[in-house]
Coordinates of C-alpha atoms and ligand atoms in Angstrom, one line a residue:
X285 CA 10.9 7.2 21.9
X286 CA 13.5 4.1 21.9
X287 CA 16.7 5.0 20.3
X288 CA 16.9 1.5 18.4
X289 CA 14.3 1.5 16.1
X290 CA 15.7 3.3 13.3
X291 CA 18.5 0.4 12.9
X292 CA 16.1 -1.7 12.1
X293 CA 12.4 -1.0 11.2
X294 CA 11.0 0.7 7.8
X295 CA 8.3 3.3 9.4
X296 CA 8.4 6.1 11.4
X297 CA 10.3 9.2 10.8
X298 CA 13.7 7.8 11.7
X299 CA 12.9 4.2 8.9
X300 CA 13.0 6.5 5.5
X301 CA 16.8 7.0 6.5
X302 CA 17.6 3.4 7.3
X303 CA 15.6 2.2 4.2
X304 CA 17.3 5.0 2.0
X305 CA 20.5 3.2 2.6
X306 CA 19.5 -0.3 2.1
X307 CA 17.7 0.4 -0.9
X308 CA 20.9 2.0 -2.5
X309 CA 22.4 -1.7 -1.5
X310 CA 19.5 -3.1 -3.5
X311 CA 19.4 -0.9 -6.5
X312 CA 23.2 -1.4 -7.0
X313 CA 23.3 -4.9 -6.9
X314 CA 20.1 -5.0 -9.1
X315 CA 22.2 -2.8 -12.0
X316 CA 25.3 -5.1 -11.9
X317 CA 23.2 -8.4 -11.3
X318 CA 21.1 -7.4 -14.5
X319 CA 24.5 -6.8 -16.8
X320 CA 25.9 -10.2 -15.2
X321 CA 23.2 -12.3 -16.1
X322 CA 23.7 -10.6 -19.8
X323 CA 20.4 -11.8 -21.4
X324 CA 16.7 -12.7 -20.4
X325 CA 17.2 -15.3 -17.4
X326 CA 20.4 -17.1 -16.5
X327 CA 22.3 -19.7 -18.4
X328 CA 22.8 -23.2 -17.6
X329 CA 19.6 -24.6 -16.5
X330 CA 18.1 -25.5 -13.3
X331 CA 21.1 -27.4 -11.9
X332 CA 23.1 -24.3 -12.3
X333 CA 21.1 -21.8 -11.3
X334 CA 20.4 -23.9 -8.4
X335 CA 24.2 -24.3 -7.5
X336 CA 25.1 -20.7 -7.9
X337 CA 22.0 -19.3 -6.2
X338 CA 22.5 -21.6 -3.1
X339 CA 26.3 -20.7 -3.0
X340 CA 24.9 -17.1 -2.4
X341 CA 22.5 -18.0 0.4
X342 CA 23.2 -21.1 2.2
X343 CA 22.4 -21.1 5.2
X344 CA 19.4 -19.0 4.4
X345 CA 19.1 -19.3 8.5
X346 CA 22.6 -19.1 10.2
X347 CA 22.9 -19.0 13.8
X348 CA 24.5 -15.5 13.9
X349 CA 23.2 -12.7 10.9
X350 CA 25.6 -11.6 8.8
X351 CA 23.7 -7.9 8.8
X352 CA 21.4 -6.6 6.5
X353 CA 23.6 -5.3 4.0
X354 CA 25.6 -7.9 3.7
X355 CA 22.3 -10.0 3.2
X356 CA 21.1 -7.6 1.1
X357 CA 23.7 -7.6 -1.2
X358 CA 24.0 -11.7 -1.4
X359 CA 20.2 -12.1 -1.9
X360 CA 19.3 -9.5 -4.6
X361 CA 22.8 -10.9 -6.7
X362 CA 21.4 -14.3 -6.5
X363 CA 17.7 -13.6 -7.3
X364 CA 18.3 -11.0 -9.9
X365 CA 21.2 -13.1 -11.5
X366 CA 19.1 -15.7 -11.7
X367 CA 16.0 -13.8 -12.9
X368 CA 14.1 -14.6 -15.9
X369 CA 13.9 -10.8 -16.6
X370 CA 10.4 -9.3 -18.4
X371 CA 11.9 -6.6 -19.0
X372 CA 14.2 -7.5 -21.4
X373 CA 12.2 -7.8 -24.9
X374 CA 13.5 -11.8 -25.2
X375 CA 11.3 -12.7 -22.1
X376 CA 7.9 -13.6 -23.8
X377 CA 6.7 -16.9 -22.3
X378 CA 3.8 -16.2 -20.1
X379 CA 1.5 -13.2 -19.2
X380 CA 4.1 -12.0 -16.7
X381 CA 4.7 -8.2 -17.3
X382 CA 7.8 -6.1 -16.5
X383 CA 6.6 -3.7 -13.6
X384 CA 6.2 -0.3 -14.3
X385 CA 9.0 2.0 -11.7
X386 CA 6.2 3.8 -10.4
X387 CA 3.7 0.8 -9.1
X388 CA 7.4 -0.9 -7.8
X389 CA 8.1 2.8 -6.1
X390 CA 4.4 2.8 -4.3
X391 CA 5.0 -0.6 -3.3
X392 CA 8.1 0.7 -1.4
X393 CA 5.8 2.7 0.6
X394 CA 2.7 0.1 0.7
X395 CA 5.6 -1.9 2.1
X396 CA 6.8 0.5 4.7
X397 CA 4.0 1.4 6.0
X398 CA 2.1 -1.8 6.2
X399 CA -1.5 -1.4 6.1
X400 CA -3.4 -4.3 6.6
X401 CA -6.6 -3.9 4.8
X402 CA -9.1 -5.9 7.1
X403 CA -10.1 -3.0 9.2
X404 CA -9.9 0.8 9.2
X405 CA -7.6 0.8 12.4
X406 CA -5.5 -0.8 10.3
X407 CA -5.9 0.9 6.8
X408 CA -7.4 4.5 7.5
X409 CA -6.2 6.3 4.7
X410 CA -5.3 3.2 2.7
X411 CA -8.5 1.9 3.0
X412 CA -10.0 5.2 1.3
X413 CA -7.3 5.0 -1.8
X414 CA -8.8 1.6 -2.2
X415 CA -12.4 2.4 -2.2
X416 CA -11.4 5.1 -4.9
X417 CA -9.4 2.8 -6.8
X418 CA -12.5 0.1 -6.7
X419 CA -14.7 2.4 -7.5
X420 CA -13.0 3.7 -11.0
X421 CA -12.4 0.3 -11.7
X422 CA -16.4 -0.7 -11.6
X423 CA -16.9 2.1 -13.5
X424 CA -14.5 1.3 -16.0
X425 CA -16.1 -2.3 -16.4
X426 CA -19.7 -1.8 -15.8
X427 CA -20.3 2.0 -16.9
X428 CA -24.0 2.3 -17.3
X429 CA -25.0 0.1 -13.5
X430 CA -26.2 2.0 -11.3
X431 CA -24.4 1.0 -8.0
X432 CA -21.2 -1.3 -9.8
X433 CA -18.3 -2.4 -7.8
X434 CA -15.1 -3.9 -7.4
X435 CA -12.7 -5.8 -5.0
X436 CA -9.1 -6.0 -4.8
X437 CA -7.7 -9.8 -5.0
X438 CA -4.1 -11.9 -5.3
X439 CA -5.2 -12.5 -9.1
X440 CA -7.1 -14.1 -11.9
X441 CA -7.4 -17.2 -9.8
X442 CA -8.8 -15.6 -6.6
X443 CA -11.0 -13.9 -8.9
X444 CA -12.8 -16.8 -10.7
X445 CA -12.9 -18.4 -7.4
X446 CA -14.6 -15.6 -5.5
X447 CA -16.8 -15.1 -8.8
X448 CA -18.0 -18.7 -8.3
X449 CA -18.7 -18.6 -4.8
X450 CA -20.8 -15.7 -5.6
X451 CA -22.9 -17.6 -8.3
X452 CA -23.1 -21.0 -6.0
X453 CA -24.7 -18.9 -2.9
X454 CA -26.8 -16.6 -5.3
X455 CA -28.2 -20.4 -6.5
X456 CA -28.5 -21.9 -3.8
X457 CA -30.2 -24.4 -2.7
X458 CA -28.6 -24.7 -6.1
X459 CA -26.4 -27.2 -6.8
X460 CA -25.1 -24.3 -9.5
X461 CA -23.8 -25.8 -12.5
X462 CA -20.7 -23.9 -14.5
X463 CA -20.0 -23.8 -17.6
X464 CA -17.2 -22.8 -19.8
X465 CA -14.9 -23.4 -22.7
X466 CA -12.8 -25.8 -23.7
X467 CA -10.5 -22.6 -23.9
X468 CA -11.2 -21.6 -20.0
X469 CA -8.8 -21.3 -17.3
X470 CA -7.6 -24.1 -15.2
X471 CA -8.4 -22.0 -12.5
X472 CA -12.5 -22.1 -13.5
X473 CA -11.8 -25.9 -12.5
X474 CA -10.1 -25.5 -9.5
X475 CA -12.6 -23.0 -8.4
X476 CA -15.5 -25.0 -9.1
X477 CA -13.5 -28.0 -7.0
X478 CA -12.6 -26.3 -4.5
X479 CA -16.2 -24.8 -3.7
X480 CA -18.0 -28.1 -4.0
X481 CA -19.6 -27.7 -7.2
X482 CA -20.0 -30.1 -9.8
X483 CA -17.1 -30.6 -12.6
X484 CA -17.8 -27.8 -14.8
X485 CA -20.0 -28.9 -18.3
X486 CA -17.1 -28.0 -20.9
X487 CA -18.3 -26.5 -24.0
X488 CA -16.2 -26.7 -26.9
X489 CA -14.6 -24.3 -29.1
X490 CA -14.2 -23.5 -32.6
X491 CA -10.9 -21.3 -33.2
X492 CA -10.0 -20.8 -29.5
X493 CA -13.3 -19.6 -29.1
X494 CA -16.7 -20.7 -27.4
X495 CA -19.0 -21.6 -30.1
X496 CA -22.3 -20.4 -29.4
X497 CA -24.5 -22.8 -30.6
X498 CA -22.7 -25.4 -28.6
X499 CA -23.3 -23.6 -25.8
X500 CA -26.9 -22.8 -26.1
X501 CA -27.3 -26.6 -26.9
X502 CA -25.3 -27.0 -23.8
X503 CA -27.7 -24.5 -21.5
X504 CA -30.8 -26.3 -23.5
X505 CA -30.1 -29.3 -22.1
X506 CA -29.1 -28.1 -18.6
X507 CA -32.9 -27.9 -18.3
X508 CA -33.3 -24.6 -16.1
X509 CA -30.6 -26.0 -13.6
X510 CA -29.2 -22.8 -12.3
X511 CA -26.0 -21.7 -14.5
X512 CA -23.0 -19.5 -14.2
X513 CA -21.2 -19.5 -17.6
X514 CA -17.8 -18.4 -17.9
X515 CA -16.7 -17.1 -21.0
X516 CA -12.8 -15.6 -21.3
X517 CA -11.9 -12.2 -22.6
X518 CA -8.2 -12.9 -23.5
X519 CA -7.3 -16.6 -23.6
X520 CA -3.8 -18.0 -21.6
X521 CA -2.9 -19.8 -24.7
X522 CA -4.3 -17.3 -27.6
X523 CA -5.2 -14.5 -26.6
X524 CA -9.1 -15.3 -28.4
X525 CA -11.9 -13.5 -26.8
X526 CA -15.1 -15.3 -26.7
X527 CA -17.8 -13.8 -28.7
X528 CA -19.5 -11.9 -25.6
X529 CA -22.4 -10.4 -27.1
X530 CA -23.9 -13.8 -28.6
X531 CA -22.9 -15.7 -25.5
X532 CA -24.7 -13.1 -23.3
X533 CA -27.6 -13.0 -25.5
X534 CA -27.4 -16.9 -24.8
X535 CA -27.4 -16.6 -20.8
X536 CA -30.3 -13.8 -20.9
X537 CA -32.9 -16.2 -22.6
X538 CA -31.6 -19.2 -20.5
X539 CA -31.8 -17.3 -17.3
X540 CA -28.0 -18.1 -16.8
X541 CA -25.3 -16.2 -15.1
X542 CA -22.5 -14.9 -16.9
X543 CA -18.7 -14.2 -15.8
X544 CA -16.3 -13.4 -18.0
X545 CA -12.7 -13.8 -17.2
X546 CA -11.0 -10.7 -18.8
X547 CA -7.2 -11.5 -16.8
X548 CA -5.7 -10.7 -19.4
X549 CA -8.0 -8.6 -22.0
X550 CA -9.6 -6.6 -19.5
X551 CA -7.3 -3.3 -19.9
X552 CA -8.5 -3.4 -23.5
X553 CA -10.9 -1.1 -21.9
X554 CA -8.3 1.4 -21.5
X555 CA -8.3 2.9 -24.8
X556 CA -11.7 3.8 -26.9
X557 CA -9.9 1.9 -30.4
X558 CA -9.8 -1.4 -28.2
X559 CA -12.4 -1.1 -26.3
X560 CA -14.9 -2.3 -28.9
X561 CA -13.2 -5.4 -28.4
X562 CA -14.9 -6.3 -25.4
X563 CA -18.4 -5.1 -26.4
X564 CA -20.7 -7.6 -23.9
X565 CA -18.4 -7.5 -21.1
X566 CA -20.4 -4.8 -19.0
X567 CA -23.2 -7.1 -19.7
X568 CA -21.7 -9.7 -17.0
X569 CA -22.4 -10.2 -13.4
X570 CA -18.9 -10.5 -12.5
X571 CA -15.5 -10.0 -14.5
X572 CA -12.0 -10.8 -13.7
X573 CA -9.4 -8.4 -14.2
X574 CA -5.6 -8.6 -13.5
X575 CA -3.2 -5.7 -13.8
X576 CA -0.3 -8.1 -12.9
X577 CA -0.5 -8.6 -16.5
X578 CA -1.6 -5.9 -19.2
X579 CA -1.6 -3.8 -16.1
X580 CA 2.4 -3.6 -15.6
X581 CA 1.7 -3.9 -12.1
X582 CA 4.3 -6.0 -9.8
X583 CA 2.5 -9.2 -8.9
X584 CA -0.8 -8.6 -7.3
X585 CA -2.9 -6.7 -8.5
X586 CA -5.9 -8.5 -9.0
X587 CA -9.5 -6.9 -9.8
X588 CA -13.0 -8.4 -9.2
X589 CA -15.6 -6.2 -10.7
X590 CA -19.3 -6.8 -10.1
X591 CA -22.4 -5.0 -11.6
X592 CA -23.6 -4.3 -8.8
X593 CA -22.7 -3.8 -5.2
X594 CA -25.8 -5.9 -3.8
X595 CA -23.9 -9.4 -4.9
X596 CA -21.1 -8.5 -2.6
X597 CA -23.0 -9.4 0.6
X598 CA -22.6 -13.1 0.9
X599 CA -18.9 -11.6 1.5
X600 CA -19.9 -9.5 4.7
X601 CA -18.2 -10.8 7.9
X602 CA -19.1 -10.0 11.6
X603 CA -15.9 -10.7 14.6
X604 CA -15.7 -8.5 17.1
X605 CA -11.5 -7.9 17.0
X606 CA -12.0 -6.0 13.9
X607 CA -15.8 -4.6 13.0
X608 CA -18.0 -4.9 16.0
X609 CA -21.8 -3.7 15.6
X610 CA -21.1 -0.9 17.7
X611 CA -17.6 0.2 16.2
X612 CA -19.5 -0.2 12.3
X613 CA -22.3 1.6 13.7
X614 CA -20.2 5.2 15.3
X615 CA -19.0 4.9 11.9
X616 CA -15.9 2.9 11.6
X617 CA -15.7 1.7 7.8
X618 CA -16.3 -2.0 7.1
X619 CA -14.0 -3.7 5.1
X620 CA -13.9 -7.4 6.3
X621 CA -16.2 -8.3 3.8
X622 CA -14.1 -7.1 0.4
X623 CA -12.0 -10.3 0.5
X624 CA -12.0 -13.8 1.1
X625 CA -8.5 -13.2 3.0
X626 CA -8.0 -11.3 6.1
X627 CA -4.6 -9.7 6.5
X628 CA -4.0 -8.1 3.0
X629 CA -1.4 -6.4 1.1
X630 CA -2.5 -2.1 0.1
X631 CA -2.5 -3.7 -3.4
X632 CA -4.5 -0.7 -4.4
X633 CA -1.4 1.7 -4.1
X634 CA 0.3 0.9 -6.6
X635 CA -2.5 0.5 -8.7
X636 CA -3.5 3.7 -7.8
X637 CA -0.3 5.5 -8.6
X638 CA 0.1 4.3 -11.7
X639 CA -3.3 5.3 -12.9
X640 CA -2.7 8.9 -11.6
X641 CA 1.1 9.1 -13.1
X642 CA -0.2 8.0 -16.5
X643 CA -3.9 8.5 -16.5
X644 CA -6.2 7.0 -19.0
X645 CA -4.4 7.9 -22.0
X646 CA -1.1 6.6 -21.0
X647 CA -2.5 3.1 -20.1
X648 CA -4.1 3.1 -23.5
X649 CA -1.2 3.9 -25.2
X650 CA 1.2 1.1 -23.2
X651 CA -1.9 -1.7 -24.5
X652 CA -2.3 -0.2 -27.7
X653 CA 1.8 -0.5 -27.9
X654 CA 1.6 -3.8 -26.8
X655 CA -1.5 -5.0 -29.5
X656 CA 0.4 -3.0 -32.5
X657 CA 3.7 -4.9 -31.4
X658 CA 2.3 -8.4 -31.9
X659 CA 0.5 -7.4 -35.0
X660 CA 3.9 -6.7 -36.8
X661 CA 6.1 -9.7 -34.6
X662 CA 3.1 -11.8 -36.2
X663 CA 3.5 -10.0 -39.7
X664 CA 7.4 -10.9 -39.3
X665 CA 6.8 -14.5 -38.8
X666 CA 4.8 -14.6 -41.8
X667 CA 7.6 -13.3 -44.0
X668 CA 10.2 -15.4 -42.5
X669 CA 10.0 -19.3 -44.3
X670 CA 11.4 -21.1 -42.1
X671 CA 8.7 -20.3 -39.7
X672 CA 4.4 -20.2 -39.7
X673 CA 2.4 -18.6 -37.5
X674 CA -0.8 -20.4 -36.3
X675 CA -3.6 -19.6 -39.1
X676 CA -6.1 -16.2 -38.0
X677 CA -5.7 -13.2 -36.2
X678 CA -3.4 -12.3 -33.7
X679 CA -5.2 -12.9 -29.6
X680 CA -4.9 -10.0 -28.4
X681 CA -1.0 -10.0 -27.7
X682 CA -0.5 -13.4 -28.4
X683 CA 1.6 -15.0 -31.3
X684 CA 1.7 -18.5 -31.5
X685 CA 4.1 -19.9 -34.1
X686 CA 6.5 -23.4 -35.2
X687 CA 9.3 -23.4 -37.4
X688 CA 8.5 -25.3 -40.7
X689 CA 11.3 -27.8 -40.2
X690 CA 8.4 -29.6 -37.6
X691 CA 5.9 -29.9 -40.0
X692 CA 8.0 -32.3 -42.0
X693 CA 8.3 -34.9 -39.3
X694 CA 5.2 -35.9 -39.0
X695 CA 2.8 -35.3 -35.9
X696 CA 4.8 -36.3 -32.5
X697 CA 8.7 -36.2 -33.6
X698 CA 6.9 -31.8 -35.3
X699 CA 5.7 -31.7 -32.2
X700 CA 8.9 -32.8 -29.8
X701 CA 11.0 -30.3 -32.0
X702 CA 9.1 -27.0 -31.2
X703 CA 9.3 -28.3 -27.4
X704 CA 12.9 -28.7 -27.5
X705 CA 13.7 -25.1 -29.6
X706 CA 11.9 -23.4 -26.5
X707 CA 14.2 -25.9 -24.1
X708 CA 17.3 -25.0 -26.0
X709 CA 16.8 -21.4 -25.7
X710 CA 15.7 -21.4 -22.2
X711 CA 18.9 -23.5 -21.1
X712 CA 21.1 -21.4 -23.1
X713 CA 19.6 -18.3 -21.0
X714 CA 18.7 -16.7 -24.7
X715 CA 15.1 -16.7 -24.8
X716 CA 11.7 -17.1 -22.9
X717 CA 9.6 -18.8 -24.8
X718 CA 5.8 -19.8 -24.2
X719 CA 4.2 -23.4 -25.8
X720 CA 0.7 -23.9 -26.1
X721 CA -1.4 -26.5 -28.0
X722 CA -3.5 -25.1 -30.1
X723 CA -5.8 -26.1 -33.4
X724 CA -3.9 -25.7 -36.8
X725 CA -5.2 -25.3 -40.5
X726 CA -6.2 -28.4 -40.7
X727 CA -7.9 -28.9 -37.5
X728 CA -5.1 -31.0 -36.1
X729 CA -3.9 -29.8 -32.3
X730 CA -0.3 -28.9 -32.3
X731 CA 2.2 -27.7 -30.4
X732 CA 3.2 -23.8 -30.9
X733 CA 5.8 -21.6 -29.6
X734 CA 4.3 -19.0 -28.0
X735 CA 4.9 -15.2 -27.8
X736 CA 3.2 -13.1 -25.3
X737 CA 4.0 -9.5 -26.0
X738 CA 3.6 -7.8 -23.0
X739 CA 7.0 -5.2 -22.8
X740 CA 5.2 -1.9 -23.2
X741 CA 8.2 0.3 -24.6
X742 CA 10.0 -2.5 -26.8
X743 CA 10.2 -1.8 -30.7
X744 CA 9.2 -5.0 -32.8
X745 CA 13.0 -4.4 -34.1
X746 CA 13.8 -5.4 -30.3
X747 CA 11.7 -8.5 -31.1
X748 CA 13.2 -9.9 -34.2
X749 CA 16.4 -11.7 -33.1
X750 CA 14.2 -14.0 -31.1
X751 CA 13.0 -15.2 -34.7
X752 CA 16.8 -16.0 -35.6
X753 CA 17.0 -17.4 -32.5
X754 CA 13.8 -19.8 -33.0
X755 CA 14.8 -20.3 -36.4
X756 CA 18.5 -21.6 -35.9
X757 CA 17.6 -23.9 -33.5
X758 CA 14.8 -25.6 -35.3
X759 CA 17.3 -26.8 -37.6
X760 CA 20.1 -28.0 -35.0
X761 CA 17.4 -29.4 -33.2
X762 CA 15.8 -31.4 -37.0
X763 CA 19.3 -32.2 -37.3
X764 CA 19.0 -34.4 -33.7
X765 CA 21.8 -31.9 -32.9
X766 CA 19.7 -30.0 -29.9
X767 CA 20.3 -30.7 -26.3
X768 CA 16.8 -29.5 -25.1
X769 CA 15.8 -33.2 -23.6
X770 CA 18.0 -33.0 -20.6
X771 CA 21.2 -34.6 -23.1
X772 CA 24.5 -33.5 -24.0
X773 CA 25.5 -31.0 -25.9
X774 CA 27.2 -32.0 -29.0
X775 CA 28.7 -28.5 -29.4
X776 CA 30.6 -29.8 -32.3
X777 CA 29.1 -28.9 -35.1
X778 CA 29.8 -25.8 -35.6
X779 CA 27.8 -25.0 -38.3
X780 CA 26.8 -21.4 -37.9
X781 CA 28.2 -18.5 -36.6
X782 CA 25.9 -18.2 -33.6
X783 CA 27.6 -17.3 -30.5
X784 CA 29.3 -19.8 -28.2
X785 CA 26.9 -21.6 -26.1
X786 CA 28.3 -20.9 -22.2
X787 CA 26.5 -23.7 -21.0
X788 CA 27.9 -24.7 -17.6
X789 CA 28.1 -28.8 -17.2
X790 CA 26.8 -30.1 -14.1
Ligands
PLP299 C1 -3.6 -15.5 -15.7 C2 -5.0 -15.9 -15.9 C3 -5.7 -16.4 -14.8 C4 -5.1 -16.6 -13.5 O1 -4.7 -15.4 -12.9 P1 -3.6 -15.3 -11.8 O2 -3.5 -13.8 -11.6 O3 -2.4 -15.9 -12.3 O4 -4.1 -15.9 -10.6 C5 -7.0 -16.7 -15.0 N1 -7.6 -16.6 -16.2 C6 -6.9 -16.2 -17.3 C7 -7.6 -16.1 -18.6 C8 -5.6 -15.8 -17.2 O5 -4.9 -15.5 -18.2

């Protein structure tokens, strides 16, 4: 039709071309930006990276464009530049994943193509790869229900928050009363906040774990009250997964809801040695599943699953604009009521892809990588003494560790060392990593470097430096040499032969 549009939109027959050529603008400047920045996320700090990235970019809005290449090319140097990169093995602080090329591919096209997932005129084939998508993942989490189900969300937070609002209507008049583990995600709180419940009753935990018999004192004296208990498969902090099959052996005699928060251990599930893992899970009502993080999926892939299809329906949605009775009825899927949003992103694509490029087996063997990884990174501390890992197993992915110089300087001054080692790294653009507080030996909360091992290719040998990294700047930082507080850099001392800081002063 109209000669212009392939200058400037993605679809159609004539957008492939035009996108061909931009892309090559991105993927170029991605390759040099990447060997620029030299290391896991940019040098210098937040000043810096601020300076250099708004140098690139300002003004984000000038009166005339300067074309998309030429915006291309500034925009992609300054966010990959100053990238903290997951791909690259020293990039360990959170559960943020490095995305898998296919899932980032499909996006390209989810992207292109634009499907907006709140009604079939909108979504007609995407809509269907969703329903499929769904429909494996109930299965995967609930195998033996009879009608199981699943919705798509932006993440672990959506989920717990659309789990919740699921257990407060199901109890209504109610007032539903949660409760959860010390260990629980701050997201359970915001949740139960935002939806009008009552502060959730906080049960505490031995090991980074519910106890049980705290919580069934906890449900006892709930006296009947309707309540959804959250238990988490897969920890932020640890990794720990809540003993499922005592806790839902608790909620069955109390009458209680259960919801387990599997974000992060959920694709356990993927292969038959882990599985085992998360024996109880299928025996929830609701479970929340991300694949933005053991999923390698490029942020979001979120996953609600329910047992059963029924507990969906406080969801369902009539307005005329996009499922009228009559359009629902000639047979015009509904699918306003799988989300709490309206406009929303063909998540499901991606997701999608990836399980067809690498099946089953190939997502088990990317966790299994990932679990076998942090068992010998966690082995590796242990042999190292300068360094201790937090007493018991390894969560999941999770290695939570100090160096030994800490433990000599009493409880606060321990502490303030670990945070600066992760400071110092961070600012020196050499490592990413985590902190958590956590219980030690002795029962005492401290403060841990933490490890999430989420690269799915990278050999523990990739891993190691990080430990020479942790290790040498413990004992600058004992010293009072570190800079991590926000101070100068001495840069004087000179005492090893680590390589020269390239730390740019504000
Ligand atoms: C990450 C995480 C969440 C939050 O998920 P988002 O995808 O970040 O919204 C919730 N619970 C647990 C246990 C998590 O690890």
């Amino acid at each position: 039709m109209s000669s212009g549009t392939g200058d400037l939109l993605a679809g159609g027959a004539d957008g492939p071309g035009r996108l061909r050529a931009l892309t090559s603008v991105v993927l170029d400047t991605l390759e040099t930006a990447a060997r620029a920045r030299g290391g896991p996320l940019p040098a210098g700090g937040p000043d810096a990276v601020a300076r250099r990235t708004a140098a690139l970019c300002d003004p984000v809005l000038p009166e005339e464009g300067v074309g998309a290449e030429a915006a291309l090319a500034d925009l992609v140097r300054a966010v990959a530049e100053g990238a903290a990169d997951p791909a690259d093995p020293a990039c360990v602080a959170h559960l943020h994943c490095p995305p898998l090329a296919v899932a980032v591919a499909a996006e390209v096209a989810g992207a292109a193509l634009n499907p907006s997932m709140d009604s079939w005129d909108q979504a007609p084939a995407a809509g269907v790869i969703e329903e499929l998508t769904t429909a494996a993942l109930a299965r995967l989490v609930h195998p033996d229900a009879p009608a199981p189900d699943a919705l798509i969300t932006s993440g672990g937070t959506e989920s717990n928050l659309v789990a919740l609002l699921l257990a407060r209507e199901r109890a209504a008049p109610g007032p539903l009363r949660v409760v959860t583990g010390a260990n629980a995600h701050h997201s359970v709180h915001r949740a139960a906040w935002m939806l009008g419940l009552p502060a959730p009753v906080v049960v505490p935990c031995t090991d980074g774990r519910i106890d049980p018999a705290a919580l069934d004192r906890t449900l006892a004296a709930l006296d009947c009250a309707p309540a959804l208990v959250v238990a988490t498969a897969g920890t932020t902090d640890e990794g720990r997964i809540d003993p499922l099959p005592e806790i839902a052996d608790i909620t069955d005699r109390y009458g209680a809801g259960l919801h387990v928060d599997a974000a992060y251990g959920g694709p356990l599930l993927f292969s038959e040695r882990l599985a085992p893992l998360l024996k109880g899970l299928d025996r929830a009502v609701s479970v929340t599943f991300d694949l933005h993080k053991l999923g390698w999926q490029p942020v979001a892939a979120g996953v609600l699953a329910v047992a059963d299809t029924a507990l969906l329906a406080p969801l369902s949605l009539r307005t005329d604009y996009l499922n009228a009775d009559d359009d629902t009825e000639a047979g015009l899927p509904d699918l306003l009521g799988r989300s709490i949003r309206t406009t929303r992103r063909p998540d499901a694509l991606k997701i999608a892809a990836t399980f067809r490029a690498l099946g089953r087996r190939g997502l088990s063997e990317l966790v299994e990588h990932c679990v076998r990884t942090a068992e010998e990174f966690g082995r590796a501390v242990d042999a190292r003494p300068a360094l201790r890992r937090r007493p018991g197993p390894v969560g999941i992915s999770t290695v939570l560790f100090r160096p030994v110089v800490a433990d000599a300087l009493g409880p606060e001054a321990g502490d303030a060392v670990v945070a600066e080692v992760r400071r110092t790294l961070l600012l020196d653009g050499r490592a990413v990593l985590g902190r958590a507080v956590a219980e030690d030996g002795d029962g005492h909360h401290r403060l841990w470097l933490k490890a999430t091992l989420l690269h799915p290719v990278a050999a523990t040998a990739d891993l190691l430096p990080l430990l020479d990294l942790v290790a040498e700047a413990a004992e600058r930082a004992a010293r009072g040499e570190g800079d991590g507080g926000g101070g100068d850099s001495e840069g004087g001392g000179g005492d090893t032969a680590a390589p020269a800081e390239e730390r740019l002063s504000p």
